């Protein structure tokens, strides 16, 4: 090829050459962007592969799927059983050792069962109220009409009563001579009768302090010195031996019956 022909081709190529539409900096920027896009796609592909591998592993370890029932590990500590609720506070309490009945912040002296007829302890519910009721008196040999009587019953069926102890007003708070029921002074018995309603709970605690056995029956010929006395035989609490004792009829007395 002659030099003239080669020179003519070069001139023709230079005339037909199109200058670049972007600068060199723009070309480098586009190259960087392409590399970043390739990196992101590579990362997404790797993450997808890892997820697929994890799913395959889970399926291999649990071939039955989600129907398998999970059981707690034997090594796990057992759950403590729920504690039973504490019983509600009683509406009234009887402390046999102190000879005191406490209700609504007020203390009422009592006389409970003698050594021969001890008063049963525990929680009891008020089940009845009678303005007058016949209760055993005088070592259980006689019945006496008692005023303002509150009937009590325990969960096991045991029954008892609280009422006016008219045989001896000095007994409540000092000595125990009833046949097991709880005796109060007349004014205290009436107040308690108005205070407690059926369903109220009385809790009887402690044990009565032993006191000398006293026979209050009319046939008694010898008495016993009671706490607080100066000595000498008595035929009933608070009576001297030479003091006449009115005979007690076997017919229930109405001396303790409140006026209608």
mmCIF file of N, CA and C in Angstrom, residues 106-221:
data_model
loop_
_atom_site.group_PDB
_atom_site.id
_atom_site.type_symbol
_atom_site.label_atom_id
_atom_site.label_comp_id
_atom_site.label_asym_id
_atom_site.label_seq_id
_atom_site.Cartn_x
_atom_site.Cartn_y
_atom_site.Cartn_z
ATOM 1 N N UNK A 106 -63.962 -4.594 121.134
ATOM 2 C CA UNK A 106 -64.467 -4.601 122.513
ATOM 3 C C UNK A 106 -64.205 -5.971 123.132
ATOM 4 N N UNK A 107 -63.807 -6.016 124.409
ATOM 5 C CA UNK A 107 -63.537 -7.254 125.111
ATOM 6 C C UNK A 107 -64.634 -7.513 126.134
ATOM 7 N N UNK A 108 -65.201 -8.729 126.073
ATOM 8 C CA UNK A 108 -66.277 -9.117 126.975
ATOM 9 C C UNK A 108 -65.809 -10.296 127.822
ATOM 10 N N UNK A 109 -65.853 -10.201 129.154
ATOM 11 C CA UNK A 109 -65.458 -11.324 130.010
ATOM 12 C C UNK A 109 -66.409 -12.500 129.831
ATOM 13 N N UNK A 110 -65.870 -13.706 129.899
ATOM 14 C CA UNK A 110 -66.678 -14.909 129.703
ATOM 15 C C UNK A 110 -66.394 -15.914 130.803
ATOM 16 N N UNK A 111 -67.299 -16.870 130.909
ATOM 17 C CA UNK A 111 -67.079 -18.074 131.708
ATOM 18 C C UNK A 111 -67.338 -19.244 130.771
ATOM 19 N N UNK A 112 -66.346 -20.109 130.600
ATOM 20 C CA UNK A 112 -66.489 -21.235 129.672
ATOM 21 C C UNK A 112 -66.687 -22.522 130.447
ATOM 22 N N UNK A 113 -66.495 -23.653 129.755
ATOM 23 C CA UNK A 113 -66.755 -24.948 130.367
ATOM 24 C C UNK A 113 -65.791 -25.286 131.486
ATOM 25 N N UNK A 114 -66.294 -26.000 132.461
ATOM 26 C CA UNK A 114 -65.467 -26.440 133.579
ATOM 27 C C UNK A 114 -64.529 -27.553 133.117
ATOM 28 N N UNK A 115 -63.703 -28.035 134.043
ATOM 29 C CA UNK A 115 -62.774 -29.110 133.710
ATOM 30 C C UNK A 115 -63.532 -30.343 133.233
ATOM 31 N N UNK A 116 -64.680 -30.595 133.808
ATOM 32 C CA UNK A 116 -65.484 -31.759 133.428
ATOM 33 C C UNK A 116 -66.156 -31.570 132.080
ATOM 34 N N UNK A 117 -66.487 -30.329 131.744
ATOM 35 C CA UNK A 117 -67.159 -30.038 130.473
ATOM 36 C C UNK A 117 -66.369 -28.969 129.715
ATOM 37 N N UNK A 118 -65.217 -29.292 129.161
ATOM 38 C CA UNK A 118 -64.394 -28.274 128.485
ATOM 39 C C UNK A 118 -65.073 -27.742 127.227
ATOM 40 N N UNK A 119 -64.813 -26.491 126.962
ATOM 41 C CA UNK A 119 -65.354 -25.845 125.757
ATOM 42 C C UNK A 119 -64.508 -26.230 124.546
ATOM 43 N N UNK A 120 -65.172 -26.659 123.479
ATOM 44 C CA UNK A 120 -64.462 -27.051 122.252
ATOM 45 C C UNK A 120 -63.886 -25.815 121.566
ATOM 46 N N UNK A 121 -62.677 -25.970 121.002
ATOM 47 C CA UNK A 121 -62.037 -24.865 120.291
ATOM 48 C C UNK A 121 -62.227 -24.970 118.791
ATOM 49 N N UNK A 122 -61.704 -23.974 118.078
ATOM 50 C CA UNK A 122 -61.780 -23.965 116.623
ATOM 51 C C UNK A 122 -62.693 -22.864 116.107
ATOM 52 N N UNK A 123 -62.867 -22.864 114.788
ATOM 53 C CA UNK A 123 -63.721 -21.860 114.143
ATOM 54 C C UNK A 123 -65.150 -22.369 114.082
ATOM 55 N N UNK A 124 -66.085 -21.522 114.480
ATOM 56 C CA UNK A 124 -67.500 -21.876 114.469
ATOM 57 C C UNK A 124 -68.291 -20.730 113.859
ATOM 58 N N UNK A 125 -69.412 -21.084 113.232
ATOM 59 C CA UNK A 125 -70.241 -20.083 112.558
ATOM 60 C C UNK A 125 -71.546 -19.890 113.315
ATOM 61 N N UNK A 126 -71.998 -18.639 113.325
ATOM 62 C CA UNK A 126 -73.297 -18.344 113.927
ATOM 63 C C UNK A 126 -74.388 -18.912 113.015
ATOM 64 N N UNK A 127 -75.217 -19.814 113.566
ATOM 65 C CA UNK A 127 -76.266 -20.450 112.764
ATOM 66 C C UNK A 127 -77.665 -20.131 113.267
ATOM 67 N N UNK A 128 -77.770 -19.603 114.487
ATOM 68 C CA UNK A 128 -79.102 -19.294 115.012
ATOM 69 C C UNK A 128 -78.987 -18.229 116.093
ATOM 70 N N UNK A 129 -80.136 -17.576 116.357
ATOM 71 C CA UNK A 129 -80.219 -16.584 117.423
ATOM 72 C C UNK A 129 -81.587 -16.740 118.091
ATOM 73 N N UNK A 130 -81.566 -16.888 119.419
ATOM 74 C CA UNK A 130 -82.810 -17.049 120.171
ATOM 75 C C UNK A 130 -82.796 -16.096 121.356
ATOM 76 N N UNK A 131 -83.869 -15.351 121.512
ATOM 77 C CA UNK A 131 -83.943 -14.447 122.662
ATOM 78 C C UNK A 131 -84.022 -15.235 123.959
ATOM 79 N N UNK A 132 -84.590 -16.446 123.904
ATOM 80 C CA UNK A 132 -84.649 -17.321 125.071
ATOM 81 C C UNK A 132 -84.447 -18.756 124.596
ATOM 82 N N UNK A 133 -83.585 -19.500 125.303
ATOM 83 C CA UNK A 133 -83.351 -20.894 124.959
ATOM 84 C C UNK A 133 -82.948 -21.657 126.219
ATOM 85 N N UNK A 134 -83.439 -22.895 126.348
ATOM 86 C CA UNK A 134 -83.091 -23.724 127.501
ATOM 87 C C UNK A 134 -81.730 -24.364 127.278
ATOM 88 N N UNK A 135 -80.802 -24.142 128.211
ATOM 89 C CA UNK A 135 -79.459 -24.716 128.147
ATOM 90 C C UNK A 135 -79.173 -25.478 129.437
ATOM 91 N N UNK A 136 -78.295 -26.493 129.366
ATOM 92 C CA UNK A 136 -77.976 -27.263 130.579
ATOM 93 C C UNK A 136 -77.200 -26.413 131.582
ATOM 94 N N UNK A 137 -77.601 -26.537 132.841
ATOM 95 C CA UNK A 137 -76.934 -25.806 133.919
ATOM 96 C C UNK A 137 -76.646 -26.786 135.053
ATOM 97 N N UNK A 138 -75.924 -26.312 136.074
ATOM 98 C CA UNK A 138 -75.676 -27.074 137.286
ATOM 99 C C UNK A 138 -75.108 -28.455 136.965
ATOM 100 N N UNK A 139 -73.925 -28.460 136.358
ATOM 101 C CA UNK A 139 -73.223 -29.706 136.023
ATOM 102 C C UNK A 139 -74.048 -30.586 135.096
ATOM 103 N N UNK A 140 -74.913 -29.965 134.303
ATOM 104 C CA UNK A 140 -75.688 -30.704 133.313
ATOM 105 C C UNK A 140 -76.903 -31.407 133.857
ATOM 106 N N UNK A 141 -77.239 -31.190 135.136
ATOM 107 C CA UNK A 141 -78.359 -31.908 135.746
ATOM 108 C C UNK A 141 -79.704 -31.225 135.514
ATOM 109 N N UNK A 142 -79.675 -29.948 135.177
ATOM 110 C CA UNK A 142 -80.903 -29.193 135.018
ATOM 111 C C UNK A 142 -80.834 -28.350 133.749
ATOM 112 N N UNK A 143 -82.016 -27.952 133.289
ATOM 113 C CA UNK A 143 -82.107 -27.008 132.176
ATOM 114 C C UNK A 143 -82.553 -25.663 132.713
ATOM 115 N N UNK A 144 -81.981 -24.629 132.187
ATOM 116 C CA UNK A 144 -82.321 -23.267 132.614
ATOM 117 C C UNK A 144 -82.597 -22.440 131.371
ATOM 118 N N UNK A 145 -83.627 -21.631 131.421
ATOM 119 C CA UNK A 145 -83.903 -20.727 130.309
ATOM 120 C C UNK A 145 -82.890 -19.591 130.317
ATOM 121 N N UNK A 146 -82.154 -19.455 129.210
ATOM 122 C CA UNK A 146 -81.076 -18.477 129.086
ATOM 123 C C UNK A 146 -81.466 -17.430 128.047
ATOM 124 N N UNK A 147 -81.151 -16.187 128.345
ATOM 125 C CA UNK A 147 -81.505 -15.085 127.441
ATOM 126 C C UNK A 147 -80.375 -14.792 126.461
ATOM 127 N N UNK A 148 -80.787 -14.289 125.272
ATOM 128 C CA UNK A 148 -79.857 -13.806 124.238
ATOM 129 C C UNK A 148 -78.826 -14.882 123.855
ATOM 130 N N UNK A 149 -79.339 -15.981 123.342
ATOM 131 C CA UNK A 149 -78.511 -17.144 123.004
ATOM 132 C C UNK A 149 -78.146 -17.118 121.515
ATOM 133 N N UNK A 150 -76.854 -17.281 121.234
ATOM 134 C CA UNK A 150 -76.344 -17.369 119.861
ATOM 135 C C UNK A 150 -75.879 -18.799 119.630
ATOM 136 N N UNK A 151 -76.451 -19.469 118.645
ATOM 137 C CA UNK A 151 -76.075 -20.839 118.332
ATOM 138 C C UNK A 151 -74.889 -20.894 117.386
ATOM 139 N N UNK A 152 -73.933 -21.780 117.676
ATOM 140 C CA UNK A 152 -72.714 -21.916 116.873
ATOM 141 C C UNK A 152 -72.602 -23.343 116.349
ATOM 142 N N UNK A 153 -71.975 -23.480 115.179
ATOM 143 C CA UNK A 153 -71.716 -24.809 114.617
ATOM 144 C C UNK A 153 -70.386 -24.796 113.892
ATOM 145 N N UNK A 154 -69.565 -25.841 114.131
ATOM 146 C CA UNK A 154 -68.275 -25.988 113.449
ATOM 147 C C UNK A 154 -68.452 -26.787 112.167
ATOM 148 N N UNK A 155 -67.383 -26.834 111.367
ATOM 149 C CA UNK A 155 -67.448 -27.549 110.097
ATOM 150 C C UNK A 155 -67.693 -29.035 110.302
ATOM 151 N N UNK A 156 -67.242 -29.597 111.428
ATOM 152 C CA UNK A 156 -67.434 -31.025 111.674
ATOM 153 C C UNK A 156 -68.767 -31.343 112.333
ATOM 154 N N UNK A 157 -69.619 -30.330 112.497
ATOM 155 C CA UNK A 157 -70.942 -30.547 113.077
ATOM 156 C C UNK A 157 -71.032 -30.262 114.557
ATOM 157 N N UNK A 158 -69.913 -29.965 115.210
ATOM 158 C CA UNK A 158 -69.933 -29.641 116.634
ATOM 159 C C UNK A 158 -70.731 -28.366 116.876
ATOM 160 N N UNK A 159 -71.570 -28.372 117.897
ATOM 161 C CA UNK A 159 -72.388 -27.202 118.198
ATOM 162 C C UNK A 159 -72.024 -26.643 119.576
ATOM 163 N N UNK A 160 -72.335 -25.371 119.764
ATOM 164 C CA UNK A 160 -72.125 -24.718 121.043
ATOM 165 C C UNK A 160 -73.001 -23.482 121.090
ATOM 166 N N UNK A 161 -72.968 -22.790 122.224
ATOM 167 C CA UNK A 161 -73.828 -21.626 122.394
ATOM 168 C C UNK A 161 -73.091 -20.537 123.170
ATOM 169 N N UNK A 162 -73.531 -19.307 122.943
ATOM 170 C CA UNK A 162 -73.081 -18.147 123.720
ATOM 171 C C UNK A 162 -74.336 -17.480 124.247
ATOM 172 N N UNK A 163 -74.379 -17.204 125.529
ATOM 173 C CA UNK A 163 -75.578 -16.595 126.086
ATOM 174 C C UNK A 163 -75.322 -15.975 127.448
ATOM 175 N N UNK A 164 -76.413 -15.527 128.095
ATOM 176 C CA UNK A 164 -76.344 -14.879 129.402
ATOM 177 C C UNK A 164 -76.140 -15.918 130.497
ATOM 178 N N UNK A 165 -75.115 -15.712 131.338
ATOM 179 C CA UNK A 165 -74.901 -16.604 132.474
ATOM 180 C C UNK A 165 -75.441 -15.906 133.715
ATOM 181 N N UNK A 166 -76.676 -16.271 134.089
ATOM 182 C CA UNK A 166 -77.344 -15.600 135.193
ATOM 183 C C UNK A 166 -77.073 -16.240 136.545
ATOM 184 N N UNK A 167 -76.523 -17.470 136.554
ATOM 185 C CA UNK A 167 -76.323 -18.165 137.833
ATOM 186 C C UNK A 167 -75.350 -17.422 138.724
ATOM 187 N N UNK A 168 -74.350 -16.767 138.116
ATOM 188 C CA UNK A 168 -73.357 -16.043 138.915
ATOM 189 C C UNK A 168 -72.725 -14.972 138.039
ATOM 190 N N UNK A 169 -73.047 -13.721 138.300
ATOM 191 C CA UNK A 169 -72.507 -12.613 137.494
ATOM 192 C C UNK A 169 -71.003 -12.432 137.703
ATOM 193 N N UNK A 170 -70.459 -13.026 138.795
ATOM 194 C CA UNK A 170 -69.021 -12.898 139.038
ATOM 195 C C UNK A 170 -68.205 -13.878 138.215
ATOM 196 N N UNK A 171 -68.838 -14.913 137.681
ATOM 197 C CA UNK A 171 -68.092 -15.958 136.975
ATOM 198 C C UNK A 171 -67.406 -15.448 135.701
ATOM 199 N N UNK A 172 -68.081 -14.705 134.812
ATOM 200 C CA UNK A 172 -67.404 -14.257 133.589
ATOM 201 C C UNK A 172 -66.146 -13.454 133.901
ATOM 202 N N UNK A 173 -65.031 -13.897 133.358
ATOM 203 C CA UNK A 173 -63.760 -13.230 133.564
ATOM 204 C C UNK A 173 -62.984 -13.740 134.756
ATOM 205 N N UNK A 174 -63.616 -14.587 135.601
ATOM 206 C CA UNK A 174 -62.949 -15.030 136.834
ATOM 207 C C UNK A 174 -62.800 -16.547 136.928
ATOM 208 N N UNK A 175 -63.833 -17.298 136.614
ATOM 209 C CA UNK A 175 -63.727 -18.751 136.689
ATOM 210 C C UNK A 175 -64.702 -19.371 135.686
ATOM 211 N N UNK A 176 -64.457 -20.658 135.385
ATOM 212 C CA UNK A 176 -65.209 -21.374 134.345
ATOM 213 C C UNK A 176 -66.071 -22.442 134.999
ATOM 214 N N UNK A 177 -67.391 -22.299 134.878
ATOM 215 C CA UNK A 177 -68.300 -23.239 135.556
ATOM 216 C C UNK A 177 -69.476 -23.638 134.682
ATOM 217 N N UNK A 178 -69.437 -23.384 133.385
ATOM 218 C CA UNK A 178 -70.553 -23.782 132.533
ATOM 219 C C UNK A 178 -70.382 -25.241 132.110
ATOM 220 N N UNK A 179 -71.378 -25.737 131.414
ATOM 221 C CA UNK A 179 -71.317 -27.105 130.888
ATOM 222 C C UNK A 179 -70.747 -27.138 129.475
ATOM 223 N N UNK A 180 -69.907 -26.159 129.152
ATOM 224 C CA UNK A 180 -69.250 -26.118 127.841
ATOM 225 C C UNK A 180 -69.627 -24.911 127.011
ATOM 226 N N UNK A 181 -70.820 -24.348 127.226
ATOM 227 C CA UNK A 181 -71.188 -23.162 126.464
ATOM 228 C C UNK A 181 -70.529 -21.929 127.079
ATOM 229 N N UNK A 182 -70.581 -20.824 126.372
ATOM 230 C CA UNK A 182 -69.865 -19.611 126.767
ATOM 231 C C UNK A 182 -70.851 -18.636 127.404
ATOM 232 N N UNK A 183 -70.609 -18.333 128.674
ATOM 233 C CA UNK A 183 -71.511 -17.456 129.406
ATOM 234 C C UNK A 183 -70.987 -16.031 129.492
ATOM 235 N N UNK A 184 -71.901 -15.073 129.357
ATOM 236 C CA UNK A 184 -71.580 -13.648 129.434
ATOM 237 C C UNK A 184 -72.471 -12.978 130.474
ATOM 238 N N UNK A 185 -72.038 -11.807 130.924
ATOM 239 C CA UNK A 185 -72.927 -10.985 131.732
ATOM 240 C C UNK A 185 -74.107 -10.543 130.873
ATOM 241 N N UNK A 186 -75.206 -10.241 131.516
ATOM 242 C CA UNK A 186 -76.436 -9.996 130.778
ATOM 243 C C UNK A 186 -76.292 -8.850 129.764
ATOM 244 N N UNK A 187 -75.715 -7.724 130.202
ATOM 245 C CA UNK A 187 -75.578 -6.571 129.298
ATOM 246 C C UNK A 187 -74.667 -6.913 128.118
ATOM 247 N N UNK A 188 -73.584 -7.647 128.382
ATOM 248 C CA UNK A 188 -72.675 -8.029 127.306
ATOM 249 C C UNK A 188 -73.341 -9.005 126.339
ATOM 250 N N UNK A 189 -74.127 -9.933 126.878
ATOM 251 C CA UNK A 189 -74.811 -10.904 126.027
ATOM 252 C C UNK A 189 -75.799 -10.206 125.090
ATOM 253 N N UNK A 190 -76.528 -9.224 125.608
ATOM 254 C CA UNK A 190 -77.474 -8.488 124.771
ATOM 255 C C UNK A 190 -76.742 -7.702 123.693
ATOM 256 N N UNK A 191 -75.627 -7.057 124.040
ATOM 257 C CA UNK A 191 -74.852 -6.299 123.040
ATOM 258 C C UNK A 191 -74.324 -7.223 121.955
ATOM 259 N N UNK A 192 -73.775 -8.392 122.345
ATOM 260 C CA UNK A 192 -73.238 -9.331 121.367
ATOM 261 C C UNK A 192 -74.357 -9.897 120.494
ATOM 262 N N UNK A 193 -75.502 -10.136 121.076
ATOM 263 C CA UNK A 193 -76.657 -10.659 120.332
ATOM 264 C C UNK A 193 -77.034 -9.717 119.180
ATOM 265 N N UNK A 194 -76.944 -8.412 119.441
ATOM 266 C CA UNK A 194 -77.253 -7.426 118.400
ATOM 267 C C UNK A 194 -76.099 -7.264 117.404
ATOM 268 N N UNK A 195 -74.882 -7.590 117.848
ATOM 269 C CA UNK A 195 -73.701 -7.349 117.019
ATOM 270 C C UNK A 195 -73.497 -8.429 115.954
ATOM 271 N N UNK A 196 -73.700 -9.690 116.295
ATOM 272 C CA UNK A 196 -73.400 -10.797 115.383
ATOM 273 C C UNK A 196 -74.662 -11.289 114.687
ATOM 274 N N UNK A 197 -74.529 -11.529 113.397
ATOM 275 C CA UNK A 197 -75.631 -12.050 112.593
ATOM 276 C C UNK A 197 -75.286 -13.456 112.107
ATOM 277 N N UNK A 198 -76.288 -14.252 111.716
ATOM 278 C CA UNK A 198 -75.996 -15.582 111.159
ATOM 279 C C UNK A 198 -74.993 -15.496 110.011
ATOM 280 N N UNK A 199 -74.025 -16.392 110.037
ATOM 281 C CA UNK A 199 -72.948 -16.376 109.056
ATOM 282 C C UNK A 199 -71.658 -15.812 109.599
ATOM 283 N N UNK A 200 -71.738 -15.075 110.715
ATOM 284 C CA UNK A 200 -70.515 -14.551 111.336
ATOM 285 C C UNK A 200 -69.694 -15.713 111.888
ATOM 286 N N UNK A 201 -68.379 -15.510 111.929
ATOM 287 C CA UNK A 201 -67.459 -16.568 112.366
ATOM 288 C C UNK A 201 -66.838 -16.178 113.703
ATOM 289 N N UNK A 202 -66.863 -17.124 114.636
ATOM 290 C CA UNK A 202 -66.212 -16.958 115.933
ATOM 291 C C UNK A 202 -65.106 -18.003 116.035
ATOM 292 N N UNK A 203 -63.913 -17.584 116.383
ATOM 293 C CA UNK A 203 -62.796 -18.515 116.556
ATOM 294 C C UNK A 203 -62.475 -18.637 118.038
ATOM 295 N N UNK A 204 -62.529 -19.872 118.537
ATOM 296 C CA UNK A 204 -62.268 -20.156 119.945
ATOM 297 C C UNK A 204 -60.850 -20.697 120.060
ATOM 298 N N UNK A 205 -60.012 -20.004 120.822
ATOM 299 C CA UNK A 205 -58.591 -20.340 120.923
ATOM 300 C C UNK A 205 -58.209 -20.670 122.368
ATOM 301 N N UNK A 206 -57.041 -21.323 122.487
ATOM 302 C CA UNK A 206 -56.464 -21.568 123.791
ATOM 303 C C UNK A 206 -57.215 -22.627 124.580
ATOM 304 N N UNK A 207 -56.879 -22.707 125.835
ATOM 305 C CA UNK A 207 -57.505 -23.659 126.753
ATOM 306 C C UNK A 207 -57.823 -22.952 128.057
ATOM 307 N N UNK A 208 -58.923 -23.341 128.650
ATOM 308 C CA UNK A 208 -59.340 -22.694 129.900
ATOM 309 C C UNK A 208 -58.360 -22.993 131.017
ATOM 310 N N UNK A 209 -58.152 -22.010 131.866
ATOM 311 C CA UNK A 209 -57.315 -22.200 133.052
ATOM 312 C C UNK A 209 -58.090 -23.020 134.074
ATOM 313 N N UNK A 210 -57.524 -24.112 134.557
ATOM 314 C CA UNK A 210 -58.277 -24.950 135.515
ATOM 315 C C UNK A 210 -58.721 -24.150 136.724
ATOM 316 N N UNK A 211 -59.977 -24.336 137.087
ATOM 317 C CA UNK A 211 -60.523 -23.714 138.295
ATOM 318 C C UNK A 211 -61.198 -24.801 139.119
ATOM 319 N N UNK A 212 -61.347 -24.582 140.412
ATOM 320 C CA UNK A 212 -61.989 -25.614 141.251
ATOM 321 C C UNK A 212 -63.379 -25.937 140.747
ATOM 322 N N UNK A 213 -63.731 -27.207 140.762
ATOM 323 C CA UNK A 213 -65.055 -27.646 140.335
ATOM 324 C C UNK A 213 -66.076 -27.205 141.362
ATOM 325 N N UNK A 214 -67.134 -26.589 140.897
ATOM 326 C CA UNK A 214 -68.175 -26.084 141.793
ATOM 327 C C UNK A 214 -69.487 -26.737 141.430
ATOM 328 N N UNK A 215 -70.141 -27.337 142.378
ATOM 329 C CA UNK A 215 -71.460 -27.921 142.156
ATOM 330 C C UNK A 215 -72.494 -26.884 142.521
ATOM 331 N N UNK A 216 -73.191 -26.372 141.550
ATOM 332 C CA UNK A 216 -74.193 -25.334 141.804
ATOM 333 C C UNK A 216 -75.581 -25.905 142.021
ATOM 334 N N UNK A 217 -75.697 -27.214 142.051
ATOM 335 C CA UNK A 217 -77.029 -27.807 142.201
ATOM 336 C C UNK A 217 -77.551 -27.573 143.605
ATOM 337 N N UNK A 218 -78.865 -27.534 143.770
ATOM 338 C CA UNK A 218 -79.431 -27.297 145.102
ATOM 339 C C UNK A 218 -79.084 -28.381 146.091
ATOM 340 N N UNK A 219 -78.743 -29.604 145.611
ATOM 341 C CA UNK A 219 -78.463 -30.702 146.527
ATOM 342 C C UNK A 219 -77.063 -30.656 147.097
ATOM 343 N N UNK A 220 -76.217 -29.687 146.612
ATOM 344 C CA UNK A 220 -74.835 -29.632 147.089
ATOM 345 C C UNK A 220 -74.811 -29.245 148.554
ATOM 346 N N UNK A 221 -74.035 -29.954 149.322
ATOM 347 C CA UNK A 221 -73.907 -29.660 150.750
ATOM 348 C C UNK A 221 -72.561 -29.066 151.087
#
